[in-house]
Coordinates of C-alpha atoms in Angstrom, one line a residue:
X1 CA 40.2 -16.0 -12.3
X2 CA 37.4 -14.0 -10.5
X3 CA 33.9 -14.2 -12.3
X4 CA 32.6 -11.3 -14.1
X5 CA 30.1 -8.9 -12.3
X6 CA 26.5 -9.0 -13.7
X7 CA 25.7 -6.4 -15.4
X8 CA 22.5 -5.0 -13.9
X9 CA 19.3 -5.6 -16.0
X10 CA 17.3 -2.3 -17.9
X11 CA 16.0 0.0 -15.8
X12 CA 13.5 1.6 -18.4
X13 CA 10.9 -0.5 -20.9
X14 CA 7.8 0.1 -22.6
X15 CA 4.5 -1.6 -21.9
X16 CA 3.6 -4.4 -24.7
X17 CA 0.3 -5.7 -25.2
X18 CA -1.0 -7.3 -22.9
X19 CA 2.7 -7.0 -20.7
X20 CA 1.6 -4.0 -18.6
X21 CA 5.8 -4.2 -17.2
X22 CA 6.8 -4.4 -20.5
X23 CA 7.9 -8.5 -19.9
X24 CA 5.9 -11.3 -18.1
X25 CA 5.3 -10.9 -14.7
X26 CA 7.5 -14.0 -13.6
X27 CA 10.2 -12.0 -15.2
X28 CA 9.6 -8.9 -13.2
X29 CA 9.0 -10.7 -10.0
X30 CA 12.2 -12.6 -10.7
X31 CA 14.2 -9.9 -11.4
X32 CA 13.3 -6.6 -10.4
X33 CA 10.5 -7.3 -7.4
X34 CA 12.4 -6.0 -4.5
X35 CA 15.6 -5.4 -6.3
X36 CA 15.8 -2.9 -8.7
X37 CA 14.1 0.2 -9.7
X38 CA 12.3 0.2 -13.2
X39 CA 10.5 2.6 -15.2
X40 CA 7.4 1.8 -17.5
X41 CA 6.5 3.6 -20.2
X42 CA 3.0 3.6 -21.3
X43 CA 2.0 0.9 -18.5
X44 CA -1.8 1.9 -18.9
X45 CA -2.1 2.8 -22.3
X46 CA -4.4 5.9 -22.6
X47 CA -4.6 6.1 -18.8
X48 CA -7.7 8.5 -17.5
X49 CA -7.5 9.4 -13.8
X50 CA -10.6 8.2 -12.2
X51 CA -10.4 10.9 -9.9
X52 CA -9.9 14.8 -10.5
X53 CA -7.8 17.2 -8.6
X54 CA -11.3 18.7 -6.9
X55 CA -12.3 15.4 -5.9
X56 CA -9.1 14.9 -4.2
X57 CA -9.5 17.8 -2.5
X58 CA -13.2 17.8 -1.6
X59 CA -12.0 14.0 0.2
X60 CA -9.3 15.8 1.9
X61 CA -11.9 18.2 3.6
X62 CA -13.8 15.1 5.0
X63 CA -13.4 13.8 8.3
X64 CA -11.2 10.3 9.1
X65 CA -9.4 10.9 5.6
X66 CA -5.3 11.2 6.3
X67 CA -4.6 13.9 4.5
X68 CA -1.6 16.3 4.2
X69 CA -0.6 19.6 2.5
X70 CA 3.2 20.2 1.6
X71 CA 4.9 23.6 1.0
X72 CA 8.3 24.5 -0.2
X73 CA 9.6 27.6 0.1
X74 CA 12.7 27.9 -2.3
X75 CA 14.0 30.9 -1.0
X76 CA 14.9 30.0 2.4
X77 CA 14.6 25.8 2.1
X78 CA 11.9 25.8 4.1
X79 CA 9.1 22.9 4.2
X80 CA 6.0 23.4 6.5
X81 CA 3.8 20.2 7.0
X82 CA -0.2 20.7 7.7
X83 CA -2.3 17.6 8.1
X84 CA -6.2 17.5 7.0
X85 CA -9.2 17.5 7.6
X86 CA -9.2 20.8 5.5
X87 CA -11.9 23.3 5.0
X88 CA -12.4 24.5 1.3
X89 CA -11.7 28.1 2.2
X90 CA -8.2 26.1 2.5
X91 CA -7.1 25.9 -1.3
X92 CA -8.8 29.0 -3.4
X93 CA -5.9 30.9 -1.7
X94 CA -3.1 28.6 -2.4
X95 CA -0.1 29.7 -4.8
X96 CA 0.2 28.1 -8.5
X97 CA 3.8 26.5 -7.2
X98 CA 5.4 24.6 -4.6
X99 CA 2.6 22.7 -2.7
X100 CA 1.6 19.0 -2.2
X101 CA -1.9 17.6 -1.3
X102 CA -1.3 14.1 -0.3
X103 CA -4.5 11.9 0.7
X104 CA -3.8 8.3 1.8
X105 CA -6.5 5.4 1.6
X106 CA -8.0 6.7 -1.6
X107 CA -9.4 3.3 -2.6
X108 CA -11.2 2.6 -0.2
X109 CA -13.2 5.6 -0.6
X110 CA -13.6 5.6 -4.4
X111 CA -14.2 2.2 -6.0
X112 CA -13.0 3.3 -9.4
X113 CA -9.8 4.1 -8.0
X114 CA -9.6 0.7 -5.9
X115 CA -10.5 -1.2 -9.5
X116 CA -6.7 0.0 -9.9
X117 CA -5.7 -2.5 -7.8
X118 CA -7.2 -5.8 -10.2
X119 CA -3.9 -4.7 -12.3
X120 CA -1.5 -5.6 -9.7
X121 CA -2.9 -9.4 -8.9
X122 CA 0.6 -10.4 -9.3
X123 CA 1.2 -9.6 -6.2
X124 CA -0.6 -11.0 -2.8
X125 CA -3.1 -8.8 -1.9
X126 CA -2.7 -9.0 1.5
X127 CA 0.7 -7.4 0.5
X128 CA -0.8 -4.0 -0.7
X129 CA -1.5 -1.3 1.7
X130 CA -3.3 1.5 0.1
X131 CA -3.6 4.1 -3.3
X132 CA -2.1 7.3 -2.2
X133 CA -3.0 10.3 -4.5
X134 CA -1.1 13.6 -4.5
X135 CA -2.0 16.9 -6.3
X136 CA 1.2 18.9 -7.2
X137 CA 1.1 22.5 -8.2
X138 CA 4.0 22.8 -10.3
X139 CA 7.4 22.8 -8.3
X140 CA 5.8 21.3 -6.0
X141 CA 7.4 18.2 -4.4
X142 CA 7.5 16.1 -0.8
X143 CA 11.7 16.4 -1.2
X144 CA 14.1 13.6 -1.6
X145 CA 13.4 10.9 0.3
X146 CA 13.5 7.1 0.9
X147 CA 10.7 4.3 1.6
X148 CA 11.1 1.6 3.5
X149 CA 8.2 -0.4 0.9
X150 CA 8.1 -1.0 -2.3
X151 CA 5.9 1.1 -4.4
X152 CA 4.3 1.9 -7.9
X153 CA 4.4 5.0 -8.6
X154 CA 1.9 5.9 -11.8
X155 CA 1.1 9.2 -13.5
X156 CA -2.2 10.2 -13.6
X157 CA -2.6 13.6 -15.5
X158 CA 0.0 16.0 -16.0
X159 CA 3.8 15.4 -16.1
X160 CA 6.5 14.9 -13.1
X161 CA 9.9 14.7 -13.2
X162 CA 11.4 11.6 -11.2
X163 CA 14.8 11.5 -10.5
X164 CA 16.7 8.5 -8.3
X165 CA 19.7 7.4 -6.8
X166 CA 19.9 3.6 -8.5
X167 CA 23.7 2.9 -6.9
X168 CA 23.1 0.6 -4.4
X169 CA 21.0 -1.7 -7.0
X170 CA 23.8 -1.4 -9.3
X171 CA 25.8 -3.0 -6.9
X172 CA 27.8 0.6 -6.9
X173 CA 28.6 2.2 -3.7
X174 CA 25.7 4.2 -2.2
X175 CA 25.6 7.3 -1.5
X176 CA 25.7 7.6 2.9
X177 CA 21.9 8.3 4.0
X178 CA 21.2 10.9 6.4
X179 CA 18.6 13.4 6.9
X180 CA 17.9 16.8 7.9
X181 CA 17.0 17.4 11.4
X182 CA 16.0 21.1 10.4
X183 CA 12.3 20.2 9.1
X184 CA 9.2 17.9 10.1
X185 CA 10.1 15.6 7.1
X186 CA 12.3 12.8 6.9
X187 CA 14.3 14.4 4.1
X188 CA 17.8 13.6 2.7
X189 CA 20.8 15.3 3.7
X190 CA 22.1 14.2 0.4
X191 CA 20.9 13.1 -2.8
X192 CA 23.1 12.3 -5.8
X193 CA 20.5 10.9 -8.7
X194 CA 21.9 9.0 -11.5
X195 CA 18.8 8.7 -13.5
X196 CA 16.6 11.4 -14.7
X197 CA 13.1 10.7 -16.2
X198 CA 10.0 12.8 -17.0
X199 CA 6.4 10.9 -16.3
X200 CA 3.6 11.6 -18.6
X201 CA 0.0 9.8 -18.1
X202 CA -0.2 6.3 -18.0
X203 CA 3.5 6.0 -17.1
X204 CA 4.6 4.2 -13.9
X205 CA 8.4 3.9 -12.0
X206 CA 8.7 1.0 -9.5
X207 CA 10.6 1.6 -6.7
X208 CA 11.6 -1.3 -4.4
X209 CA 12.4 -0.2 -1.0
X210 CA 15.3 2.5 0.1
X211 CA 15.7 3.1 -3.2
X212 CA 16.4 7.6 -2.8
X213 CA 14.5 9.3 -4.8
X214 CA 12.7 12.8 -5.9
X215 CA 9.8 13.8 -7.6
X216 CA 8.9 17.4 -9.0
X217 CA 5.6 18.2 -11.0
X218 CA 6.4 19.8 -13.9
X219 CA 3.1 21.3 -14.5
X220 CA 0.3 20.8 -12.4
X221 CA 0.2 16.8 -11.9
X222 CA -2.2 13.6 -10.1
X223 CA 0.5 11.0 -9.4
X224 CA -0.7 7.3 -7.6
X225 CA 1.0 5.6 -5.4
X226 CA -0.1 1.8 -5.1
X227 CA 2.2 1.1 -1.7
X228 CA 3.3 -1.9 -0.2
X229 CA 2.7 -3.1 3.7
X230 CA 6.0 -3.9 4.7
X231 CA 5.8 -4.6 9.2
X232 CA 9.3 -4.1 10.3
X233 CA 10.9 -6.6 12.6
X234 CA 10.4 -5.0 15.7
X235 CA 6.4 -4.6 14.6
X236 CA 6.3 -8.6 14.2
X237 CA 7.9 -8.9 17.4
X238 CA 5.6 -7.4 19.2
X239 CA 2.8 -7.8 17.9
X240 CA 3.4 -11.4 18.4
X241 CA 4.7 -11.2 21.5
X242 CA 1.5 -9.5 22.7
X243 CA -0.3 -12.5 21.3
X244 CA 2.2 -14.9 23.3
X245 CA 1.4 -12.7 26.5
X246 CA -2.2 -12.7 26.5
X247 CA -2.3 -16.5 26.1
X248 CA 0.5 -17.6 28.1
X249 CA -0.5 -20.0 31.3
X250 CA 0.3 -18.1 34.2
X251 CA 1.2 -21.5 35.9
X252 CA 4.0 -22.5 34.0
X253 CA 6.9 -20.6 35.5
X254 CA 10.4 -21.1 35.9
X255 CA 11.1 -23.8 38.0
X256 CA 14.3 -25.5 39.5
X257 CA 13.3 -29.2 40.9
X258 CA 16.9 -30.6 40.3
X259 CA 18.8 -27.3 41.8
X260 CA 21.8 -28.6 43.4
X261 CA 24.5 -26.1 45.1
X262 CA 26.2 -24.1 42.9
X263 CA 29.4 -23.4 42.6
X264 CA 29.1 -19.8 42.6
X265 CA 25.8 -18.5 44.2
X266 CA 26.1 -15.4 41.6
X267 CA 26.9 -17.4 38.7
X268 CA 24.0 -17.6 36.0
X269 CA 25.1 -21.4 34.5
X270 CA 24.3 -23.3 31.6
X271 CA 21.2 -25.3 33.8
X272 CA 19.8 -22.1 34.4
X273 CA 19.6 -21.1 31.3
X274 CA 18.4 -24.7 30.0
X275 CA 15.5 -24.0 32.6
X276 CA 14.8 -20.7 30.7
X277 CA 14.2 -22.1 27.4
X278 CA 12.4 -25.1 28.6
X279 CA 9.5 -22.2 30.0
X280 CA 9.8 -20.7 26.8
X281 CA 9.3 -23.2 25.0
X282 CA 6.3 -23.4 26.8
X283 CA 4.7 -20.6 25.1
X284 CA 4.5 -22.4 21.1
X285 CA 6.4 -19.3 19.7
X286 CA 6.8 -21.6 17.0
X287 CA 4.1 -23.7 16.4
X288 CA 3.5 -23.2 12.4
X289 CA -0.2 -23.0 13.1
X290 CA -0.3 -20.4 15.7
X291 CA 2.3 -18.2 13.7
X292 CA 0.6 -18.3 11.0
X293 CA -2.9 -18.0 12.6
X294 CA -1.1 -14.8 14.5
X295 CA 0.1 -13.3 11.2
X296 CA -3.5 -13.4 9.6
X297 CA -4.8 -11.5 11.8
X298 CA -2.2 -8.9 12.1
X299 CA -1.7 -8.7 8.3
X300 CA -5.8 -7.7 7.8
X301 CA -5.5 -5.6 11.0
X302 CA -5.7 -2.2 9.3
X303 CA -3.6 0.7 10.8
X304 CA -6.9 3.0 10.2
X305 CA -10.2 0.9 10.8
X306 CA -12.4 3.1 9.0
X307 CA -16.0 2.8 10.0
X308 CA -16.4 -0.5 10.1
X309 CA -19.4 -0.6 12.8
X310 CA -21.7 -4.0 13.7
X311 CA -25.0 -4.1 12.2
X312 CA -27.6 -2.4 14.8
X313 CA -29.8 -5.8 15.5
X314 CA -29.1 -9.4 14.6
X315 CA -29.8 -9.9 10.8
X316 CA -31.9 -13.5 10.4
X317 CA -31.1 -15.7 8.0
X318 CA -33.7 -16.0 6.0
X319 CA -34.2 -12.2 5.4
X320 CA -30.7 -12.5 3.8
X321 CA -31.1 -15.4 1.8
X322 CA -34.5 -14.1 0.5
X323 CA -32.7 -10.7 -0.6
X324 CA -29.3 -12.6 -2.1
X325 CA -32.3 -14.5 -4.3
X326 CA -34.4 -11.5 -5.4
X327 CA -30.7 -10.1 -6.8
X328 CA -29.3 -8.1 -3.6
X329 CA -25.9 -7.7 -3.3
X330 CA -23.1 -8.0 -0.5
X331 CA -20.7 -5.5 -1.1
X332 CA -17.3 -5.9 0.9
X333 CA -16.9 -2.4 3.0
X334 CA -13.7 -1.0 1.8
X335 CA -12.0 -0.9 4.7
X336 CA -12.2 -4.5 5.0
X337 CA -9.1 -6.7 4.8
X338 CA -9.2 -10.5 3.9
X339 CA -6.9 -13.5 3.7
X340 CA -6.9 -17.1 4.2
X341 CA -4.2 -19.2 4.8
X342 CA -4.3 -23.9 5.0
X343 CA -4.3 -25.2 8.1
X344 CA -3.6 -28.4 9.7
X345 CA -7.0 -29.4 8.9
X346 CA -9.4 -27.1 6.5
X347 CA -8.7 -23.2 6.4
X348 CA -8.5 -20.1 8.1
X349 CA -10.0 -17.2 6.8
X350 CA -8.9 -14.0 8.2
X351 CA -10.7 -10.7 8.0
X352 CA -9.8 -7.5 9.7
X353 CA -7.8 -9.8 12.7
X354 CA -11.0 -12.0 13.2
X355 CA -10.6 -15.5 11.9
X356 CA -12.8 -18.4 10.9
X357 CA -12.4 -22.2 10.0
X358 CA -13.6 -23.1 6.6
X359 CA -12.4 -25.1 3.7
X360 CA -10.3 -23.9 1.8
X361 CA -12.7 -23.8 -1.0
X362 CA -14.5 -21.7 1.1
X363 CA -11.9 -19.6 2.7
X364 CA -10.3 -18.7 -1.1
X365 CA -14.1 -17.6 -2.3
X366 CA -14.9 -15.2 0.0
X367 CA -11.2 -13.9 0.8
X368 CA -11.8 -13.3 -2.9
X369 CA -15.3 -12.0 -3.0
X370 CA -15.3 -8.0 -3.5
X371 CA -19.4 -8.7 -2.9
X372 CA -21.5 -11.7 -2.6
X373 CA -24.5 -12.7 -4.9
X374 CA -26.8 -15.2 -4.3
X375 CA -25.1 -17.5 -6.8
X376 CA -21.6 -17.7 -4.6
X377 CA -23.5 -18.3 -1.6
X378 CA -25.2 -21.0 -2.9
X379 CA -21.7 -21.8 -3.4
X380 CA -20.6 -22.0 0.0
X381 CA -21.1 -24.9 3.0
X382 CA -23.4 -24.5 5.8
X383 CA -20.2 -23.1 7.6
X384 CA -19.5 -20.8 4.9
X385 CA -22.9 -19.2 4.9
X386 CA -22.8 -19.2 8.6
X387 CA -19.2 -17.1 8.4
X388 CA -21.3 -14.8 5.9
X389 CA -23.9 -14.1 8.7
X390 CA -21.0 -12.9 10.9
X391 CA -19.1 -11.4 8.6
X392 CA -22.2 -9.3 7.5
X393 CA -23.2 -8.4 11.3
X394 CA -19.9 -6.9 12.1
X395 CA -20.0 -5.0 9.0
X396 CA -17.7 -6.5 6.7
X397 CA -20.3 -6.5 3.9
X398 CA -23.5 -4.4 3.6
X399 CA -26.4 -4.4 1.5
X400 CA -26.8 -2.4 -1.8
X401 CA -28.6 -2.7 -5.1
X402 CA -27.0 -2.6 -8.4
X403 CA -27.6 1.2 -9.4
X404 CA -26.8 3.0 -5.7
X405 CA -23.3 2.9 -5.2
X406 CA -21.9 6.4 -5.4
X407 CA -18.4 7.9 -5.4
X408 CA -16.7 10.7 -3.9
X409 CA -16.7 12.6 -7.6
X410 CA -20.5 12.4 -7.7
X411 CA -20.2 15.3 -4.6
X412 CA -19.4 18.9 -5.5
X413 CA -15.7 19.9 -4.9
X414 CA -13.6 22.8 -3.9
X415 CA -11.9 24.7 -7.3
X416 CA -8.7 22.6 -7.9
X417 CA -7.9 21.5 -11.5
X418 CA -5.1 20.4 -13.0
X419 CA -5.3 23.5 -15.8
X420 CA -4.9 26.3 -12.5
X421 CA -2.7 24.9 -10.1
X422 CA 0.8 23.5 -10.6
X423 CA 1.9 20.4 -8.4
X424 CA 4.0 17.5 -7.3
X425 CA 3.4 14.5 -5.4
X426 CA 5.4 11.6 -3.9
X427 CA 4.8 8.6 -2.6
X428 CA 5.7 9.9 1.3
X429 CA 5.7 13.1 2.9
X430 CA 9.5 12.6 3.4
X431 CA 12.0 14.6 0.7
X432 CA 14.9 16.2 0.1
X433 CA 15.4 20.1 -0.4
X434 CA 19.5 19.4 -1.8
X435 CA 18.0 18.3 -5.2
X436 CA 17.5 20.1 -7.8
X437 CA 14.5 22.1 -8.3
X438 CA 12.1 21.7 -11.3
X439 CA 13.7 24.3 -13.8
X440 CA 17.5 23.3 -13.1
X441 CA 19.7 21.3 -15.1
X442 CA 21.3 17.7 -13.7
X443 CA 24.9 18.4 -13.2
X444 CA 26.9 16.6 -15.2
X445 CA 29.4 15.5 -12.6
X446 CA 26.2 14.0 -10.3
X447 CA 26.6 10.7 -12.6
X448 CA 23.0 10.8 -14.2
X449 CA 21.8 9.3 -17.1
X450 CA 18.9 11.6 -18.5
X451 CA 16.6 9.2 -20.3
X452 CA 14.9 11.1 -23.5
X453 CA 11.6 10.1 -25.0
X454 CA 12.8 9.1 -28.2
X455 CA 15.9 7.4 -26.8
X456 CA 17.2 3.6 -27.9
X457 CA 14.5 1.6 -28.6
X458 CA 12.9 -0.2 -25.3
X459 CA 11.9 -2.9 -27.1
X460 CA 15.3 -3.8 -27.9
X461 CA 16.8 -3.7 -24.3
X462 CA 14.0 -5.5 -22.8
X463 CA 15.3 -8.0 -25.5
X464 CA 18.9 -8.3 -24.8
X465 CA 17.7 -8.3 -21.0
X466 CA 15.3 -11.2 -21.4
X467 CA 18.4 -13.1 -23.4
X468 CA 20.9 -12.0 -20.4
X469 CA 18.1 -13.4 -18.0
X470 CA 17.8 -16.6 -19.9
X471 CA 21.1 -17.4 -19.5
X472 CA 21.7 -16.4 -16.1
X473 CA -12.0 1.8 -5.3
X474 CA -14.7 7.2 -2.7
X475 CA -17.9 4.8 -1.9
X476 CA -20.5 6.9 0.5
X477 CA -20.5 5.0 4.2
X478 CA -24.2 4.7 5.3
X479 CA -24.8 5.2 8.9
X480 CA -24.9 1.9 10.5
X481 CA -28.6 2.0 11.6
X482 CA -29.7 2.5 7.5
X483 CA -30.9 -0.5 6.8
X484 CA -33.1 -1.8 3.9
X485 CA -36.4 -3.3 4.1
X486 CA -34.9 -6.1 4.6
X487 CA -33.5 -5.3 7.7
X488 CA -29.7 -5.6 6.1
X489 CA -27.5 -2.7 6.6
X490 CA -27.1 -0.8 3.1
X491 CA -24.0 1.2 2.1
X492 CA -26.3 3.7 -0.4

């Protein structure tokens, strides 16, 4: 007798005191983390945006910031793509519908937007790639689209409407993905949604990755995205091939010492290829401790470096440990990526592909250290306050006292609020026009299960669930030659 299919487990739950998901984060991580889309209601309970739709759009005006403005014409299905850095003669002109601002790499120029990210320590933070904040007029939308990540997706003010394609998680048949080749997007060709859901603030849909999906502000709308780094194979490969490359011994080559006459002078034989592997081989590709040392490095290797710039002179000692004791702080510079990871003996630390042996005591402090006081240094070995030294003359941390640090909202912005503009914003400029647009109604022969506000009670189907389980941060960049009078480079 073949064994019953699984039912799959609740896709919508509310937040419970102090359960953010709604359930324990084993439980999420067991179930849902890469598996199946879910939908939290209320997942920061009286959520205010720490940023405002000016701010977003003053950032996207600044130099270095990845920024991108989506239109929609619904007339003739039309989506133009224009990337930033903006002027602020850009927006006052804009319609009240149908356009995206996207900007990327929001936390690491606003740290009350990074201190998002201390609510998703269940996850390795190595493993998060960057906030992305979108401003939607209402209508407006990036289309229906897929992500090859898993993300968070969290409303910030204003309300959009999410709808997905939850099939393939189901364990149903999928619906085939294709895209358009008629616009610069990577949109669907086809989207069926089966679930239908309207975002408020504070609410939050996980999406694990290829998941379709489509999101449409209903009124003008911030939305987050807290995205995943996920390298595809092909980036691994050669990335560490690279690696392999540049330290291979040019003097081990192929060789042939016991070469007797072959059989067939065109025949490529089993010796041969014996021979191959043995000069493979060769090359370590895989020696625990050199993978691993490789994948540090290229995991804190940003895909934007910032301005991450080398203090101007050497920094001594003693001016730095006489600063961390009169109350001077290290601050990390956002763009800054750390890890560490146990080695054969001790630690690696990684930051931004450079890499240091420590302890691991060591190594886990300062991977976790968001800034530096003189009471962790004190902390640290004499190796771990040398790796400070370096880490603080490449510019991984810089100087500032307590009251200086500024963010992008202190700066006046262009005229964009969430009352005056309507808008939309997803998690990738890549959508699909075949959905339905804000105002129409789901079909009721495209299989989708509108979920209302005041539908059954979450609690309850988190309940049954769990019993079915059981059993089964903008800051300001100083330039690099402001220094304090201590001769440490400051940040404000």
């Amino acid at each position: 007798m073949a064994a019953r299919k699984a039912n799959p487990p609740v896709i919508e739950v509310q937040a419970r005191p102090g359960q953010p998901l709604g359930m324990p984060v084993e439980r999420f991580l067991r179930t849902y983390w890469h598996k199946h889309p879910l939908l939290i209601r209320n997942a920061f309970a009286d959520f205010a945006s720490p940023l405002q739709p000016g701010d977003l759009a003053g950032l996207a005006c600044e130099e270095g910031v990845l920024a991108r403005l989506i239109s929609h014409d619904r007339a003739s299905d039309d989506w133009s793509v224009r990337t930033g850095p903006f002027q602020e003669t850009d927006f006052p002109g804009l319609p009240d519908h149908d356009w995206t601002l996207l900007v990327q790499d929001v936390d690491k120029w606003d740290a009350d937007v990074r201190a998002l990210l201390e609510q998703f320590r269940f996850l390795p933070r190595w493993r998060i790639d960057d906030i992305m904040i979108s401003f939607a007029a209402t209508g407006g939308s990036v289309g229906a689209h897929v992500d090859h990540y898993d993300v968070f997706l969290l409303q910030g003010q204003g309300h959009r409407r999410w709808q997905i394609d939850a099939r393939a998680s189901q364990g149903r048949r999928p619906t085939p993905q294709a895209f358009r080749d008629d616009v610069d997007l990577k949109l669907l060709r086809e989207f069926k949604p089966t679930h239908d859901w309207v975002l408020g603030p504070g609410d939050m849909l996980y999406l694990p990755p290829l998941v379709p999906h489509h999101g449409v502000a209903q009124d003008p709308c911030l939305t987050f995205s807290i995205g995943t780094r996920a390298p595809s194979s092909a980036e691994l490969i050669g990335d560490y091939l690279d690696t392999l490359i540049a330290d291979a011994d040019e003097s081990v080559r192929y060789h042939d010492e016991d070469l007797k006459v072959p059989a067939d002078p065109y025949e490529i034989d089993v010796t041969a290829m014996n021979r191959v592997v043995e000069a493979l081989n060769a090359l370590r590709m895989n020696d625990p401790d050199r993978l691993g040392d490789w994948f540090g490095r290229f995991m804190t290797t940003y895909r934007a470096s910032g301005d991450v710039v080398p203090a101007p002179e050497p920094i001594p000692r003693a001016a730095v440990e006489q600063a961390l004791d009169e109350g001077v702080l290290l601050y990390r510079h956002p763009w800054s990526r750390l890890a560490w990871r146990r080695a054969k003996r001790g630690a690696t630390l990684f930051c931004s592909g450079l890499e240091f042996a420590l302890s691991a005591k060591d190594a886990a402090r300062l991977a976790a250290a968001e800034e530096i006081d003189g009471a962790l240094y004190g902390q640290l070995s004499a190796r771990g306050r040398e790796v400070v030294l370096e880490l603080l003359a490449q510019g991984h941390y810089q100087r500032a006292h307590d009251d200086t640090r500024e963010d992008i909202d202190d700066e006046p912005a262009p005229a964009l609020s969430v009352s005056a503009a309507h808008g939309d914003a997803d998690d990738d400029a890549s959508d699909d026009a075949d959905t339905m647009d804000a105002d129409d109604a789901v079909d009721d022969d495209a299989d989708v299960e509108a979920v209302a506000d005041d539908a059954d009670s979450p609690e309850e189907r988190v309940a049954a669930a769990e019993a079915a389980d059981d059993e089964a941060d903008t800051d300001d960049e100083a330039d690099p030659s402001d220094t304090g009078d201590d001769g440490i480079p400051s940040r404000a």
